[in-house]
Amino acid sequence: MSTESRILCPQLQQKVMSADEAAAMIPAGATVGMSGFTGAGYPKAVPGALAERIKAHNATGAAPFRINVLTGASTAPELDGKLAEVDGIELRLPFQSDPICRDRINTGSMNYTDLHLSEVSQYAWSGFFGKMDIAVIEVIGIREDGSLIPSSSVGNNKTWIEQADKVILEVNSKQPLRMEGMHDVYYGTALPPHRKPIMLTEAGQRIGEHYLRCPIEKVVAVVETDSPDRNSPFKKPDDASRKIAEHILEFFDREIKLGRLPKELLPLQSGVGNIPNAVLEALDSGPYKNLTAYTEVIQDGMLKMLKSGTLSVASATSFSLSPDGIAEFEENIELYREKIILRQQDISNHPEVARRLGVIATNGMIEADIYGNVNSTHVMGTRMMNGIGGSGDFARNGYLSIFMSPSTAKDGKISAIVPMVSHVDHTEHDVKIIVTEQGLADLRGLSPRQRALEVINKCAHPDFKAQLLDYYERACASGRGMHTPHLLSEALSWHERFEQTGTMKPE
Amino acid sequence: MSTESRILCPQLQQKVMSADEAAAMIPAGATVGMSGFTGAGYPKAVPGALAERIKAHNATGAAPFRINVLTGASTAPELDGKLAEVDGIELRLPFQSDPICRDRINTGSMNYTDLHLSEVSQYAWSGFFGKMDIAVIEVIGIREDGSLIPSSSVGNNKTWIEQADKVILEVNSKQPLRMEGMHDVYYGTALPPHRKPIMLTEAGQRIGEHYLRCPIEKVVAVVETDSPDRNSPFKKPDDASRKIAEHILEFFDREIKLGRLPKELLPLQSGVGNIPNAVLEALDSGPYKNLTAYTEVIQDGMLKMLKSGTLSVASATSFSLSPDGIAEFEENIELYREKIILRQQDISNHPEVARRLGVIATNGMIEADIYGNVNSTHVMGTRMMNGIGGSGDFARNGYLSIFMSPSTAKDGKISAIVPMVSHVDHTEHDVKIIVTEQGLADLRGLSPRQRALEVINKCAHPDFKAQLLDYYERACASGRGMHTPHLLSEALSWHERFEQTGTMKPE
């Protein structure tokens, strides 16, 4: 299929130009809404062209040229990496995972606001981010009437197009055109007091349209591209990941036997990464059939489950596939297009739907404390890793929230179970299950002291168990409140010790 | 009206007995679901009779007689106080505010699980609390067919009656019978995967029935009572409360002018206490008309607003009135019964509805940190005050979350704004607005460092401002991560200093 045939709207054919010409339309100080979610469907050419322009501008010694960059979630080196490299980002939200961005955030030269992903569009509509000047959106085709065929992620694209004064489209001919029809863009959202129920009662249901509406007159540029999404090869699950997956499957089995979960489980939400992928792989080799997924991201593991029939349908807002996964997807796209629905992220992550469907939320974490508080974002309390992403949308409102991590990091020098987490993203009220390769702690209905023993005994690495019990027992004996016993002077000392000595273990 | 005429069901007239006889049916080790929410609609007689029985039992030196007590929310001395006094409670959930209970919790002799109030019924249905042996429910009348007229709170009563093997009813003739018809009990809830949309699109809408269904054969006892609800007189708003209310009204005015809130605002959720009541009073003397409330609790301030027309309708799960408020309610019950709807707490606090209606959540707090994390429950990180209650249901899913506190406590020795909160109930992702008498910090869309300056400058007491800025600046200069700068060795030192010296101020 030739590139040309992807731009069927005559007026928009007139707007085709180079990425440099398009990037020239983005002024300094602009607030720019870009497509992109977990490295899929982000613009491939304009951000780099803009970065070149910024670099040239800044070399003149003029006042720095910076923009605010709002996306769906993470993008790729072509977007976050290039713009961060030239120090072109003033404010970044709602999620990122780029190493150069991360460095700028943690050295204080970039403002970053990590937000619940379901809330971003509501914030934008409410005007809290100010005016959106321009949207830069990757699509896979433009139809005759100017409506847009979304790409490998939907993210916030609907909102950005609606909110921006001007729209730049990138038409990426590398994306398979047979994705047309997989998307479900819902135009029934509103700000309160005008909201109506979201009438989704099953993960696989469609409530919207296949295409993004876009007023032709808003489009100021159309740029043709032909580049693949960022795609990192998946590592085979390591031993810890496999053990974590085993614990979770045992737990599911038990809950099914106790009549607390149906044998098709409940719709799965699965965070991105190797541990969630190991869980998916384990589910696929188990006895499960006709599971469903109501999640943010389709990873390789879900493709396999869809193919084998373990999973009957998967709803998400984006793909995040390895090169092998992309090849598999493209080869069997006729199968997958019937079983995958891509929605905007305010629907894929909607609290109303997550609660109604009773999502089982499985997400990674950096650390948990003995009372069940989880840190998903901050290394040693101060350094941003990536962001909370959608984990809060699903963990708070889902039926079960499972947080997973190997029990140690950095060659055993860091314990993922600590007396007190150095940052809280998920409170004791929201964390139902904690799993490490050591075991699974079921915290439902337990008081804080009951939780402490459950977490220490089931999840802590043997190297840190005695040290944790010692902390807990001395906290209980300290004469302070016995509801959540702590020694405030020591609560964060494990993190301090790591900073000072390179290990959380006492000397 | 005579007491007799309140029990119209012939079979249940046969079950009338004394509180002592009824209490004798509750075995040691039982899990008991009791009515009651913010000191309204709790059983007045059976818990006290049970406490006497426990006391007598324990005096024999036999194995301790303890039960698990599950309620809607807080009750009163006749329930929590009496049972806690005889050490009769093994596990208490999901919320309490009784001083004797609190002491048992904080000395470690009672397990307490504080939960999001919207989640309790789902937990119970799922079997996570184990089997419910018996329910003790206050009603204001029993109809001929055995259905029940709910009392001054609905709470979890629907769930307890459905889940319990046996039911003890207390028919309280002190409660005005004209409350009949005010309640809206919704029988459409289910566990996933059978959940349907909750079709509430306005605070004042009715979707259920006036009565609680109750199988006659489950009822093992009917006890007649004639006692008022716990009701504490309201203090006149103090200076700090009035200033907090002023800041919030200014904020609302500005948001309306900016077109970010409609002039009728959005449905108000208002926590319990003197500061929320001051906000209601201020709203009532402002220019507002036809506001609505979608909240947990109707306090005195809401009655006034309903009478004046400031508020057109209030949806809640319970009353919490002063003696004057009760008198006013009873005197003008014909007015109030048209404007107040009492729902079960899984609907009054439902995340789906809170999100759809776009609730403005206003709740008190113990402390906030400079990055916008809020502690609602733990004094100095270890001692439970009351519990999270419904604040998480509303703050996470509402449109705006406002957390309020005077900037200092204990005669100025404690700062409500600290470097790091000693416990997190509401994370930086969920806290939009922080208000003290000093000012209002609007955190929407800000990065952590931007938030820190906003919180310190707007909300901190002058006595602590320099000390907070000093902490923040040294944290920024420490070479650690600049996303959320902290000095871990000092982050909780203000709380430690208070424990050691009785003040958070440096010597």
Coordinates of N, CA and C in Angstrom, one line a residue, chain B residues 82 168-169 185 206 257 276 293 340 500:
Chain B
K82 N -19.3 0.9 75.6 CA -19.6 -0.2 76.6 C -18.9 -1.5 76.2
I168 N -31.1 -9.4 64.9 CA -31.8 -8.8 66.1 C -32.2 -7.4 65.7
L169 N -33.5 -7.1 65.9 CA -33.9 -5.7 65.6 C -34.2 -4.9 66.8
V185 N -33.2 2.5 49.4 CA -32.3 1.3 49.5 C -32.3 0.6 48.2
R206 N -33.8 9.1 43.1 CA -34.1 7.9 43.8 C -34.0 6.7 42.9
K257 N -15.8 32.3 38.3 CA -15.5 33.4 37.3 C -14.7 32.8 36.1
P276 N -15.8 21.7 58.6 CA -16.7 21.5 57.5 C -18.0 22.3 57.8
A293 N -26.0 18.4 47.6 CA -25.0 17.6 48.4 C -25.1 16.2 48.1
I340 N -34.2 15.4 51.6 CA -33.1 14.6 52.1 C -33.4 13.1 51.7
Q500 N 9.8 14.3 71.9 CA 10.8 14.4 72.9 C 10.7 15.7 73.7

